[in-house]
Amino acid sequence: MAIGCLRIGLDDTDAPGGLCTTWLGAVLASRLETAGVPVRERRLVRLNPNAPFRTRGNAAIAVLAEGDPALAFELACAAVEEFAPLDAPMTNPGVVVADRPLPVACYRSAVTDLCTVGDTVDTLDAAGARYRGYGNGRGLIGAAAAVAAEFPDRTYELLAYREPSRWGRPREVNADSLFRAEAATFPQTWDSVDRENDAVVCVPHTPDPVLFGIRGESPEWVEQARSLVLSEPAAFETCWTTNQGTDAHLVAGLCGALREGRSYAVEGTIADRPTTGPGGHVTVSLAEGDERLRCMAYEPTKGFRTVVRALRPGDRVVVCGSYRHGSLNLEKFAVLELAACATIRPPPCPACGRRTTSAGRDRGWKCRACGGKVREPEVVVEERTIAPGWYEVPPIARRHLARPLCRGPPELPIGLDRGNG
Ligand code: ZN
């Protein structure tokens, strides 16, 4: 962090049916600029999607600026106190302002693991940061993580916010224009729509101030897609730099050594044929030595379940997803190597063509009708409907942090540079 650089972090200012943290962050950024604190970057930082008590989408924000830390802190606290519903029990905002770097581990642990308010406060005190926690102070975790974040990979999201008079009313966004915008800019933008499932993805259904969000590789690409979207007038728009779509939540894991609430990439061998349970959820297990790992593709992942069902015992795979309640919930997987799926069955009789039966152990097959004998069984090779490569859930089922395959296949071993299981 250069001299004069400030980072202002906010988290947990949402309330059900109300504001969202990104809106407050955008408002704060504009107030900082008005007060003579130039803003260099606006960051939307997604954190562990499995954290208990997480806010919807577990988003924190950081504003990178230049100026007086005391003034920035005062403005940030004032914005939280003006807009955040401080009396809502589930809303526990945190404000952090630092003019010196926080340890990046503070971010890494909040995106891949579970953190405590106590540890966060220790880190903030050690770094001499200004901070204020409201309620139980839980928002300090995300606010500190957002300030500490470094993005080895980054994407962008343009968020358009609604006029306050329209909040809570149905959104007017032309769906056809979203399909056209994505068609014109994919794969440089993604997840505005889900073509396979004929669904709009980027327009929320919650009563918060977001009108829509366009995700992509650069500010230019999201702007270009946005220029094609027809909608009600937006109050204002902010282009956020973000860790969305980067797999920042994944760490390398080993079968049998996964912890609840973390997200992993795990290599292994398919242990049994996939099964489809009640509700259409698909289960398949991985084996590695004596360890087993149950993997799930739930019904909302739609067509993704078809490729999961095509896996067979012996296939070598890498699976990615969150480990919850003893299962890995698949976000994507790679087939590294397909098993030879062959079964044997009694051959037809060479004389009369009827199906033979076993003549006994190591004695070949025998025709019960004419007495014909065969030594070799018939080998039935199963035609595979899946090829080596990566497969992912559709946009409607994608988590914010999951890197879409349109950004290029993940490098293997995925997650290995990001910490240990
Ligand atoms: Zn025969």
XYZ file of C-alpha atoms in Angstrom, residues 96 184 343:
3
model
C -12.599 -0.736 9.188
C -22.866 -9.850 -27.996
C -18.745 -56.022 -18.568
